[in-house]
Short mmCIF file of C-alpha atoms in Angstrom, two decimals:
data_model
loop_
_atom_site.label_atom_id
_atom_site.label_comp_id
_atom_site.label_asym_id
_atom_site.label_seq_id
_atom_site.Cartn_x
_atom_site.Cartn_y
_atom_site.Cartn_z
CA MET A 264 -1.59 -21.53 6.75
CA THR A 265 1.20 -24.21 6.51
CA ILE A 266 3.40 -24.53 3.61
CA ASP A 267 1.92 -27.36 1.37
CA GLU A 268 -1.18 -24.76 2.10
CA ASP A 269 0.92 -21.68 0.84
CA SER A 270 2.40 -23.74 -2.48
CA ARG A 271 -1.70 -24.65 -2.91
CA ARG A 272 -2.59 -21.00 -3.04
CA LEU A 273 0.70 -20.72 -5.84
CA ALA A 274 -0.86 -23.13 -7.58
CA GLU A 275 -4.48 -21.76 -7.54
CA LEU A 276 -2.51 -18.73 -8.77
CA GLY A 277 -1.69 -20.99 -11.56
CA TYR A 278 2.29 -21.21 -10.13
CA LYS A 279 4.32 -24.46 -9.36
CA GLN A 280 6.67 -24.03 -6.65
CA GLU A 281 9.97 -23.46 -8.19
CA LEU A 282 11.97 -20.76 -5.61
CA ALA A 283 12.84 -22.23 -2.14
CA ARG A 284 10.13 -21.47 0.68
CA THR A 285 12.01 -21.07 3.96
CA TRP A 286 11.33 -17.06 4.93
CA SER A 287 9.54 -16.50 7.99
CA GLY A 288 6.90 -13.70 8.26
CA PHE A 289 9.64 -11.16 9.94
CA SER A 290 11.83 -12.04 6.99
CA ASN A 291 8.81 -10.55 5.10
CA PHE A 292 8.93 -7.68 6.91
CA ALA A 293 12.59 -7.47 6.96
CA ILE A 294 13.45 -6.94 3.45
CA SER A 295 10.66 -4.13 3.18
CA PHE A 296 11.89 -2.40 5.83
CA SER A 297 15.47 -2.55 4.45
CA ILE A 298 14.54 -1.41 1.18
CA ILE A 299 12.69 1.46 2.79
CA SER A 300 15.80 2.12 5.05
CA ILE A 301 15.94 5.27 7.33
CA LEU A 302 19.53 5.32 7.07
CA ALA A 303 20.15 5.00 3.28
CA GLY A 304 17.09 7.49 2.04
CA CYS A 305 16.92 10.00 5.53
CA PHE A 306 20.77 10.36 4.60
CA THR A 307 21.32 10.44 1.20
CA THR A 308 18.33 12.96 0.16
CA PHE A 309 18.16 14.93 3.44
CA GLY A 310 19.86 18.27 0.83
CA GLN A 311 16.37 18.01 -1.08
CA ALA A 312 14.35 18.49 1.59
CA TRP A 313 16.51 21.64 2.95
CA ASN A 314 17.07 23.20 -0.25
CA ASN A 315 13.16 22.61 -1.43
CA GLY A 316 11.13 24.14 2.01
CA GLY A 317 13.59 23.60 4.58
CA PRO A 318 12.80 22.55 8.14
CA ILE A 319 9.13 22.35 7.92
CA ALA A 320 9.42 19.83 4.73
CA ILE A 321 11.24 17.99 6.92
CA SER A 322 9.09 18.22 10.68
CA TRP A 323 5.66 18.69 9.22
CA GLY A 324 6.38 17.29 5.80
CA TRP A 325 7.69 13.45 6.69
CA PRO A 326 4.39 12.83 8.85
CA LEU A 327 1.98 13.80 6.67
CA ILE A 328 3.87 12.31 3.63
CA SER A 329 4.20 9.67 5.56
CA LEU A 330 0.29 9.19 6.17
CA PHE A 331 -0.58 9.17 2.75
CA ILE A 332 2.06 6.50 1.93
CA LEU A 333 1.10 4.39 4.67
CA ILE A 334 -2.94 4.48 3.30
CA ILE A 335 -1.01 3.49 -0.14
CA GLY A 336 0.36 0.61 2.11
CA PHE A 337 -2.93 -0.56 3.43
CA CYS A 338 -4.73 -1.22 -0.37
CA MET A 339 -0.98 -3.10 -1.35
CA SER A 340 -1.77 -5.25 1.60
CA GLU A 341 -4.92 -6.16 1.00
CA LEU A 342 -4.18 -6.95 -2.83
CA VAL A 343 -1.32 -8.92 -1.79
CA SER A 344 -2.91 -11.02 0.50
CA ALA A 345 -5.23 -11.71 -2.11
CA TYR A 346 -3.21 -12.69 -4.69
CA PRO A 347 0.58 -13.76 -2.85
CA THR A 348 2.82 -14.24 -5.79
CA ALA A 349 6.43 -12.65 -7.02
CA GLY A 350 5.00 -11.42 -9.83
CA GLY A 351 2.96 -9.07 -7.56
CA ILE A 352 1.59 -5.71 -8.50
CA TYR A 353 1.66 -6.52 -12.13
CA TRP A 354 0.22 -9.81 -11.73
CA TRP A 355 -2.40 -8.57 -10.07
CA ALA A 356 -3.07 -5.24 -12.62
CA ALA A 357 -3.24 -8.55 -15.26
CA LYS A 358 -5.68 -10.32 -12.76
CA MET A 359 -8.36 -7.49 -12.33
CA GLY A 360 -7.91 -5.37 -15.25
CA LYS A 361 -6.34 -6.82 -19.20
CA PRO A 362 -3.15 -8.27 -20.25
CA ILE A 363 -2.50 -4.74 -21.06
CA HIS A 364 -2.60 -3.39 -17.68
CA GLY A 365 -0.30 -6.08 -16.40
CA TRP A 366 2.15 -4.91 -19.57
CA PHE A 367 2.40 -1.49 -18.28
CA THR A 368 2.64 -2.16 -15.06
CA GLY A 369 4.96 -5.02 -15.08
CA TRP A 370 7.50 -2.33 -16.78
CA LEU A 371 7.01 0.54 -14.70
CA ASN A 372 7.59 -1.73 -11.55
CA LEU A 373 10.71 -3.14 -13.17
CA ILE A 374 12.28 0.30 -14.09
CA GLY A 375 11.38 1.47 -10.93
CA LEU A 376 12.93 -1.67 -9.03
CA ILE A 377 16.37 -1.17 -11.16
CA ALA A 378 16.50 2.66 -10.61
CA VAL A 379 15.66 1.73 -6.41
CA THR A 380 18.86 -0.79 -6.90
CA ALA A 381 21.04 2.18 -8.86
CA SER A 382 20.36 4.80 -6.36
CA VAL A 383 20.64 3.39 -3.05
CA ASP A 384 23.54 1.61 -4.07
CA TYR A 385 25.07 4.54 -5.38
CA GLY A 386 24.10 6.80 -2.41
CA CYS A 387 26.09 3.67 -0.04
CA ALA A 388 29.19 4.60 -2.26
CA THR A 389 29.01 7.89 -1.63
CA PHE A 390 29.03 7.18 1.66
CA LEU A 391 31.88 4.83 1.95
CA ASN A 392 33.95 7.45 -0.07
CA ILE A 393 33.39 9.85 2.68
CA THR A 394 33.93 6.98 5.32
CA LEU A 395 37.02 5.95 3.86
CA ASN A 396 38.32 10.03 3.16
CA ARG A 397 37.61 10.83 6.77
CA LEU A 398 39.48 7.19 7.71
CA THR A 399 42.55 7.68 5.64
CA GLY A 400 42.99 11.34 7.11
CA GLY A 401 42.04 12.41 2.77
CA ALA A 402 44.76 10.24 1.52
CA TRP A 403 41.18 8.72 -0.34
CA GLU A 404 40.49 11.57 -2.29
CA ALA A 405 36.42 10.97 -2.39
CA THR A 406 36.24 11.92 -5.72
CA LEU A 407 33.24 11.33 -8.32
CA PRO A 408 35.04 8.73 -10.68
CA GLN A 409 35.96 7.37 -7.15
CA ALA A 410 32.23 7.16 -5.94
CA PHE A 411 31.21 5.74 -9.20
CA LEU A 412 33.86 2.81 -8.39
CA LEU A 413 32.60 2.24 -5.55
CA PHE A 414 29.17 2.30 -6.55
CA VAL A 415 30.41 -0.53 -9.24
CA ILE A 416 32.26 -2.65 -6.29
CA ILE A 417 28.56 -2.23 -4.05
CA LEU A 418 26.55 -4.11 -6.75
CA ALA A 419 28.92 -6.64 -7.59
CA LEU A 420 29.06 -7.70 -4.03
CA HIS A 421 25.00 -7.28 -3.68
CA ALA A 422 24.96 -9.62 -7.10
CA LEU A 423 27.85 -12.21 -5.50
CA ILE A 424 25.37 -12.31 -1.97
CA ASN A 425 22.45 -13.03 -3.69
CA ILE A 426 23.74 -15.27 -6.36
CA TYR A 427 25.85 -17.59 -4.02
CA SER A 428 23.44 -16.95 -0.70
CA HIS A 429 20.17 -17.41 -1.17
CA ARG A 430 19.57 -18.82 2.87
CA LEU A 431 22.22 -16.20 4.06
CA ILE A 432 20.04 -13.46 2.67
CA SER A 433 17.06 -14.19 4.88
CA VAL A 434 19.22 -14.08 7.61
CA LEU A 435 21.00 -10.96 6.77
CA GLN A 436 16.76 -9.02 6.15
CA ASN A 437 16.51 -9.81 10.02
CA VAL A 438 20.06 -8.63 11.21
CA SER A 439 19.15 -5.48 8.80
CA VAL A 440 16.10 -4.94 11.09
CA TRP A 441 18.43 -4.84 13.86
CA TRP A 442 21.15 -2.85 12.35
CA HIS A 443 18.56 0.20 11.49
CA VAL A 444 16.86 -0.15 14.27
CA VAL A 445 19.66 -0.18 17.17
CA GLY A 446 21.95 2.26 14.65
CA ALA A 447 19.22 5.05 14.38
CA ALA A 448 19.11 5.21 17.88
CA ILE A 449 23.01 5.57 18.66
CA VAL A 450 22.39 8.33 15.70
CA VAL A 451 19.87 9.73 17.56
CA ALA A 452 21.37 9.49 21.30
CA ILE A 453 24.90 11.03 19.67
CA LEU A 454 22.99 14.19 18.53
CA ILE A 455 21.03 14.48 21.75
CA PHE A 456 24.20 14.22 23.59
CA ALA A 457 27.28 15.22 21.80
CA PRO A 458 26.53 18.84 20.44
CA SER A 459 27.16 21.57 22.66
CA GLN A 460 24.38 23.28 21.44
CA HIS A 461 21.24 22.62 19.40
CA GLN A 462 18.84 24.88 17.28
CA THR A 463 15.36 25.39 18.53
CA ALA A 464 12.39 24.33 18.55
CA ASP A 465 10.54 26.98 16.55
CA PHE A 466 12.94 26.44 13.90
CA VAL A 467 12.63 23.10 13.74
CA PHE A 468 8.96 23.35 13.12
CA PHE A 469 8.97 26.98 11.30
CA GLY A 470 11.93 27.09 10.35
CA THR A 471 11.93 27.49 5.74
CA ASN A 472 14.56 27.46 3.59
CA ASN A 473 14.90 28.12 -0.20
CA ASN A 474 18.22 27.22 -2.12
CA SER A 475 16.08 25.73 -5.01
CA GLY A 476 16.54 29.56 -7.13
CA PHE A 477 13.19 29.45 -7.68
CA GLY A 478 10.72 32.48 -6.75
CA ASP A 479 11.79 34.78 -3.99
CA GLY A 480 13.07 33.20 -0.89
CA SER A 481 10.43 31.75 1.45
CA ASN A 482 7.35 33.40 0.57
CA GLY A 483 4.95 33.28 -2.29
CA PHE A 484 2.93 31.07 -4.39
CA THR A 485 6.06 29.66 -5.80
CA PHE A 486 7.42 28.83 -2.55
CA TRP A 487 4.34 26.91 -1.09
CA LEU A 488 3.32 25.56 -4.52
CA TYR A 489 5.96 24.50 -6.53
CA VAL A 490 9.36 25.05 -3.52
CA LEU A 491 8.54 22.96 -0.64
CA PRO A 492 6.37 19.80 -2.66
CA LEU A 493 9.76 19.14 -4.23
CA GLY A 494 11.10 18.82 -1.08
CA PHE A 495 8.37 16.27 -0.35
CA LEU A 496 10.59 13.84 -2.26
CA LEU A 497 12.56 13.23 0.49
CA THR A 498 10.39 10.83 2.73
CA GLN A 499 8.23 10.09 -1.04
CA TYR A 500 11.96 8.33 -1.76
CA THR A 501 12.73 6.76 1.30
CA ILE A 502 9.69 5.07 2.05
CA THR A 503 9.37 3.16 -0.97
CA GLY A 504 9.97 -0.44 -2.43
CA PHE A 505 7.49 -1.87 -0.16
CA ASP A 506 6.17 -3.79 -2.60
CA ALA A 507 9.53 -6.80 -1.81
CA CYS A 508 6.99 -7.63 0.56
CA ALA A 509 5.13 -8.99 -2.82
CA HIS A 510 7.92 -10.09 -4.79
CA VAL A 511 8.93 -12.56 -2.33
CA SER A 512 6.13 -13.99 -1.32
CA GLU A 513 6.45 -17.25 -3.06
CA GLU A 514 9.30 -17.67 -1.00
CA THR A 515 7.73 -17.01 2.80
CA GLN A 516 5.46 -18.86 4.88
CA GLY A 517 1.86 -18.12 5.72
CA ALA A 518 2.26 -15.59 3.05
CA ALA A 519 -0.95 -14.23 2.41
CA LYS A 520 -1.43 -13.03 5.76
CA SER A 521 2.37 -12.36 6.65
CA ALA A 522 3.07 -10.79 3.77
CA ALA A 523 0.30 -7.94 3.65
CA ARG A 524 1.32 -7.21 7.33
CA GLY A 525 4.77 -7.27 6.68
CA LEU A 526 3.85 -4.80 3.78
CA TRP A 527 2.22 -1.86 5.74
CA GLN A 528 4.33 -2.42 8.96
CA SER A 529 7.28 -1.84 7.56
CA ILE A 530 5.76 1.55 6.21
CA PHE A 531 4.89 2.19 9.63
CA TYR A 532 7.57 1.51 11.91
CA SER A 533 9.76 3.18 9.11
CA ALA A 534 7.85 6.22 9.38
CA ILE A 535 7.95 6.96 12.72
CA GLY A 536 11.63 5.88 13.13
CA GLY A 537 12.61 8.22 10.61
CA TRP A 538 10.76 11.29 11.76
CA ILE A 539 12.44 10.75 15.33
CA LEU A 540 16.17 10.68 12.91
CA LEU A 541 15.11 13.63 11.00
CA LEU A 542 14.29 15.56 14.13
CA ALA A 543 17.56 15.20 15.42
CA PHE A 544 19.29 16.20 12.31
CA LEU A 545 17.16 19.74 12.41
CA PHE A 546 17.84 19.97 16.15
CA ALA A 547 21.37 19.05 15.60
CA ALA A 548 21.80 21.56 12.42
CA THR A 549 23.18 25.07 14.08
CA ASN A 550 25.65 25.97 11.46
CA VAL A 551 23.12 26.55 8.87
CA ASP A 552 25.61 28.55 6.84
CA GLU A 553 27.97 25.64 6.56
CA LEU A 554 25.30 23.56 5.48
CA ASN A 555 23.87 25.89 2.94
CA LYS A 556 27.02 26.08 1.81
CA GLN A 557 27.53 22.17 1.03
CA GLY A 558 24.24 22.03 -0.58
CA GLY A 559 22.31 20.69 2.21
CA PHE A 560 24.29 17.46 2.73
CA VAL A 561 23.73 15.86 5.78
CA GLY A 562 27.56 15.18 6.69
CA ALA A 563 27.85 19.56 6.91
CA ILE A 564 25.44 18.69 10.54
CA PHE A 565 28.00 16.23 12.17
CA GLU A 566 30.79 17.73 11.00
CA THR A 567 29.86 21.15 12.35
CA ALA A 568 28.17 19.76 15.54
CA LEU A 569 30.44 16.84 16.47
CA SER A 570 33.84 15.74 17.45
CA SER A 571 35.78 14.34 14.11
CA PRO A 572 35.05 10.66 15.18
CA LEU A 573 31.44 10.72 16.42
CA ALA A 574 31.12 12.23 13.16
CA THR A 575 32.73 9.27 11.53
CA ALA A 576 31.22 6.66 12.76
CA ILE A 577 28.00 8.16 11.96
CA PHE A 578 29.02 7.94 8.36
CA ALA A 579 29.79 4.34 8.94
CA ILE A 580 26.50 3.47 10.67
CA SER A 581 24.62 4.84 7.54
CA THR A 582 26.97 2.96 5.10
CA ILE A 583 26.97 -0.06 6.69
CA GLY A 584 22.91 0.24 6.96
CA GLN A 585 22.53 1.63 3.24
CA PHE A 586 24.77 -1.83 1.85
CA PHE A 587 22.28 -3.78 3.77
CA CYS A 588 19.44 -1.93 1.79
CA GLY A 589 21.71 -1.94 -1.11
CA MET A 590 21.57 -6.04 -0.82
CA SER A 591 17.45 -6.05 -0.18
CA CYS A 592 17.17 -4.10 -3.70
CA VAL A 593 18.51 -6.54 -5.63
CA THR A 594 16.81 -9.33 -4.14
CA SER A 595 13.42 -7.79 -4.70
CA MET A 596 14.24 -6.18 -7.99
CA SER A 597 16.08 -9.76 -9.10
CA ARG A 598 12.43 -12.10 -8.20
CA MET A 599 10.16 -9.06 -10.17
CA THR A 600 12.55 -9.40 -13.18
CA TYR A 601 12.48 -12.79 -12.69
CA ALA A 602 8.54 -13.31 -12.14
CA PHE A 603 7.81 -11.60 -15.56
CA SER A 604 10.08 -12.67 -17.32
CA ARG A 605 8.44 -16.08 -16.54
CA ASP A 606 5.03 -14.38 -18.41
CA GLY A 607 7.16 -13.84 -21.52
CA ALA A 608 7.31 -10.13 -20.83
CA VAL A 609 10.92 -9.48 -21.33
CA PRO A 610 13.45 -9.98 -24.27
CA GLY A 611 15.27 -13.26 -23.68
CA TRP A 612 12.77 -14.25 -21.04
CA ARG A 613 13.87 -18.08 -21.12
CA LEU A 614 17.16 -16.37 -20.18
CA TRP A 615 15.55 -14.34 -17.38
CA SER A 616 13.47 -16.67 -15.37
CA LYS A 617 15.85 -19.81 -15.12
CA VAL A 618 16.76 -20.83 -11.84
CA ASP A 619 19.73 -22.40 -10.83
CA ARG A 620 20.27 -25.77 -8.46
CA ASN A 621 19.77 -23.80 -5.82
CA ARG A 622 16.70 -22.00 -7.22
CA THR A 623 17.89 -18.47 -7.50
CA PRO A 624 16.78 -16.53 -10.21
CA VAL A 625 20.83 -15.74 -11.27
CA ASN A 626 20.80 -14.14 -14.62
CA ALA A 627 18.03 -11.97 -13.30
CA ILE A 628 20.44 -11.01 -10.53
CA LEU A 629 23.23 -9.93 -13.27
CA GLY A 630 21.34 -8.68 -15.64
CA GLY A 631 19.12 -5.88 -13.79
CA CYS A 632 22.71 -4.85 -11.42
CA VAL A 633 24.31 -4.41 -15.03
CA VAL A 634 21.19 -2.10 -16.27
CA ALA A 635 21.47 -0.33 -12.79
CA ALA A 636 24.87 0.16 -13.34
CA LEU A 637 24.60 2.03 -16.29
CA ILE A 638 21.22 4.37 -16.07
CA THR A 639 24.00 6.06 -13.06
CA LEU A 640 26.74 6.87 -15.42
CA PRO A 641 25.06 10.24 -15.40
CA ALA A 642 26.50 10.54 -12.10
CA LEU A 643 30.44 11.06 -13.42
CA TYR A 644 29.23 14.44 -13.49
CA ALA A 645 27.97 17.24 -11.09
CA PRO A 646 27.28 20.81 -12.03
CA PRO A 647 29.74 23.30 -11.00
CA GLY A 648 29.73 23.79 -7.17
CA LEU A 649 27.82 20.99 -6.35
CA THR A 650 29.21 17.67 -5.10
CA THR A 651 26.04 15.66 -5.58
CA PRO A 652 24.84 15.10 -9.31
CA VAL A 653 21.47 15.99 -10.33
CA ALA A 654 21.86 12.45 -11.76
CA PHE A 655 21.43 11.17 -8.47
CA TYR A 656 18.32 13.07 -7.67
CA ALA A 657 16.95 12.31 -11.44
CA VAL A 658 17.91 8.49 -10.57
CA VAL A 659 15.72 9.16 -7.22
CA SER A 660 13.00 10.54 -9.50
CA ILE A 661 12.94 7.57 -11.60
CA ALA A 662 12.41 5.01 -8.94
CA VAL A 663 9.94 7.03 -7.31
CA ILE A 664 7.91 7.80 -10.19
CA GLY A 665 8.24 4.35 -11.81
CA LEU A 666 7.47 2.34 -8.92
CA TYR A 667 4.41 4.91 -7.48
CA LEU A 668 2.55 4.58 -11.08
CA ALA A 669 2.80 1.04 -10.86
CA PHE A 670 1.20 1.01 -7.72
CA LEU A 671 -0.99 3.23 -9.13
CA ILE A 672 -2.78 0.54 -11.78
CA PRO A 673 -3.94 -1.99 -9.71
CA ILE A 674 -5.03 -0.24 -6.71
CA TRP A 675 -7.20 2.08 -9.22
CA LEU A 676 -8.41 -1.35 -10.80
CA ARG A 677 -9.08 -2.67 -7.26
CA LEU A 678 -11.57 0.30 -7.12
CA ARG A 679 -12.99 -0.75 -10.51
CA MET A 680 -13.97 -3.83 -9.25
CA GLY A 681 -15.92 -2.79 -6.40
CA ASP A 682 -17.39 -5.44 -4.92
CA LYS A 683 -16.36 -8.47 -7.43
CA PHE A 684 -13.61 -8.24 -5.86
CA GLU A 685 -12.04 -11.55 -3.75
CA PRO A 686 -10.04 -10.24 -0.96
CA GLY A 687 -7.64 -12.32 1.03
CA PRO A 688 -7.47 -13.13 4.93
CA TRP A 689 -6.15 -9.32 5.24
CA THR A 690 -8.90 -7.22 3.59
CA LEU A 691 -10.09 -3.22 3.97
CA GLY A 692 -13.37 -4.34 4.16
CA LYS A 693 -15.61 -1.17 2.89
CA ARG A 694 -12.84 1.12 3.63
CA TYR A 695 -11.35 0.11 -0.05
CA ARG A 696 -12.99 3.11 -1.75
CA VAL A 697 -12.20 5.94 0.28
CA LEU A 698 -8.24 4.69 0.77
CA CYS A 699 -7.94 4.05 -3.14
CA TRP A 700 -9.19 7.53 -4.00
CA ILE A 701 -6.95 9.03 -1.65
CA ALA A 702 -3.61 6.77 -2.91
CA CYS A 703 -5.05 7.56 -6.32
CA VAL A 704 -5.07 11.42 -5.79
CA GLU A 705 -1.81 11.16 -4.04
CA ILE A 706 0.01 9.00 -6.12
CA VAL A 707 -1.25 11.14 -9.56
CA ILE A 708 0.11 14.64 -7.61
CA VAL A 709 3.78 13.01 -6.81
CA SER A 710 4.37 12.12 -10.36
CA ILE A 711 4.34 15.03 -12.04
CA TYR A 712 6.34 17.23 -9.40
CA PHE A 713 9.00 15.30 -9.64
CA ILE A 714 9.43 15.51 -13.36
CA MET A 715 9.32 18.93 -12.63
CA PRO A 716 13.35 20.92 -13.08
CA PHE A 717 15.27 21.42 -9.39
CA SER A 718 16.87 24.31 -10.31
CA PRO A 719 16.36 27.03 -13.01
CA ALA A 720 19.76 26.26 -14.46
CA GLY A 721 18.04 22.94 -15.54
CA VAL A 722 14.96 24.57 -17.32
CA PRO A 723 15.84 24.64 -21.08
CA GLY A 724 15.60 28.32 -22.42
CA ASN A 725 16.95 29.42 -18.78
CA PRO A 726 20.90 32.15 -19.34
CA ASP A 727 22.42 29.48 -16.94
CA PHE A 728 20.91 26.46 -18.51
CA THR A 729 23.12 23.44 -18.27
CA TRP A 730 22.80 19.48 -19.28
CA THR A 731 24.38 18.78 -15.90
CA SER A 732 21.39 20.70 -14.06
CA VAL A 733 18.95 19.01 -15.96
CA ASN A 734 16.32 16.00 -13.87
CA TYR A 735 16.04 13.63 -16.92
CA ALA A 736 13.50 12.04 -14.98
CA PRO A 737 10.77 13.01 -17.29
CA ILE A 738 12.85 12.92 -20.28
CA ALA A 739 13.97 8.61 -19.27
CA VAL A 740 10.27 7.91 -17.79
CA GLY A 741 8.91 9.51 -21.39
CA LEU A 742 10.48 7.38 -23.30
CA VAL A 743 10.16 4.63 -21.26
CA LEU A 744 6.36 5.17 -21.19
CA ILE A 745 6.48 5.80 -25.29
CA GLY A 746 9.03 2.69 -25.54
CA ILE A 747 6.61 0.17 -24.03
CA ALA A 748 3.14 2.16 -25.60
CA LEU A 749 4.99 1.46 -29.23
CA TRP A 750 5.95 -1.84 -27.90
CA TRP A 751 2.30 -3.25 -26.97
CA SER A 752 0.67 -1.36 -30.00
CA LEU A 753 2.88 -3.02 -32.79
CA SER A 754 4.14 -6.45 -31.04
CA ALA A 755 3.47 -7.79 -27.12
CA LYS A 756 -0.46 -7.25 -27.68
CA HIS A 757 -0.58 -9.83 -30.01
CA TRP A 758 1.45 -12.33 -27.34
CA PHE A 759 1.50 -11.39 -24.43
CA THR A 760 -1.53 -12.49 -22.54
CA GLY A 761 -0.72 -11.96 -18.78
CA PRO A 762 0.57 -14.38 -16.40
CA ARG A 763 1.34 -18.09 -17.60
CA ARG A 764 0.14 -21.11 -15.97
CA THR A 765 2.79 -23.23 -14.88
CA VAL A 766 0.99 -26.02 -13.15
CA ASP A 767 -1.96 -28.03 -14.98
CA GLU A 768 -3.82 -28.86 -12.02
CA VAL A 769 -4.28 -27.80 -8.34
CA PRO A 770 -3.24 -30.46 -5.78
CA ALA A 771 -5.64 -31.57 -3.42
CA PRO A 772 -5.10 -30.32 -0.18
#
């Protein structure tokens, strides 16, 4: 498919070519691979899995949940092949359903993308905070306020890069892929050869751990049915954001094939690389007491198993990988904001759908980054005895729930359409039915788990209850759902008609 054919297909979907179509198929794959970022999620949310299940939540949980996510990816690849537009998920929902489906999908997707941007950049700031502390011998104290300051600086840098370096973004996506591959390989090699001893395979594949406060240790129904699934947040959060392949499809050459291929491949290769990386963590986790003492923080593994310079090197490799990841998140988030605003769904839509002379949605970039900073303000505080704010995991949960619920709606609508659906060049064929059902059930289950409390101190009525321990994901997601439902009922249903055409006729081939 040539660039002209891409533009013609976009015109058939109702839009003129406004964004610069300069991305290769590899660059399209690269943005989702960078957002998934095994150098980000595997490091920043390792503690969630360690405290809720321990080694088995990682060694077995990662490949199991990855398989389900790959199925979700296959379902979405078929959709992006049929509808390669920057609106992506919400456009699919509006096309296959009604305006109300597009409305809810769009807002859930946008909120999820903003939360992903916030969580990734805050994770990057946390690791940069630690790296600076180690490099300065403690002169940089690495406090929570300092972490938040670095977070704001990183967010601002990502906004500036996205605004002023459109072509550079595509190049940096490609660099990011190699950084993640080579960087992860170096980390694995260090953890294999540098430690004086390693854990046993029995520990890695059958060890359990429960620091959640729920249930009695690692036995009983509470552990297997509640605590362990909370540990799966590691995988579900890390392997997300792959909808970026759709959001940049209007900038990708041969999008109907390359965006579909890039989407599922970014999940597949990240799943394999992430599992190898996590297994290296577990085999090097010989000081379990210190790891528990630090709340499951992955840095405790490096600090106890390696020399100080090697530990610092791993922190630096991860920090740079997370920086690339956050940069890609801002790109994806801004394209979704631009596309949703182009169809009049976002207040002030004329402002957010405007592109500058470089064909970049500057206002959408700035607006999304400001909101990302605001929703992370609670991360200035952490519960007593913890170094990682519960707010971080809450933002992570918001990201996971928002994005996966947004994925759920068009997958369900595709299932409902059956043979009426007109596939693109990449299709599931008759397998769509069983794969779509599996995807829908998995999304519903994980969304329920990730609005639950992470610790007894976050349960209202508990004697140890503190607001800093509350998982505010259900409050945030609940308020958003109520808000967009009321907005729809009272106003939007009268004027939001779904995607708006910006071309009157399709150009001849």
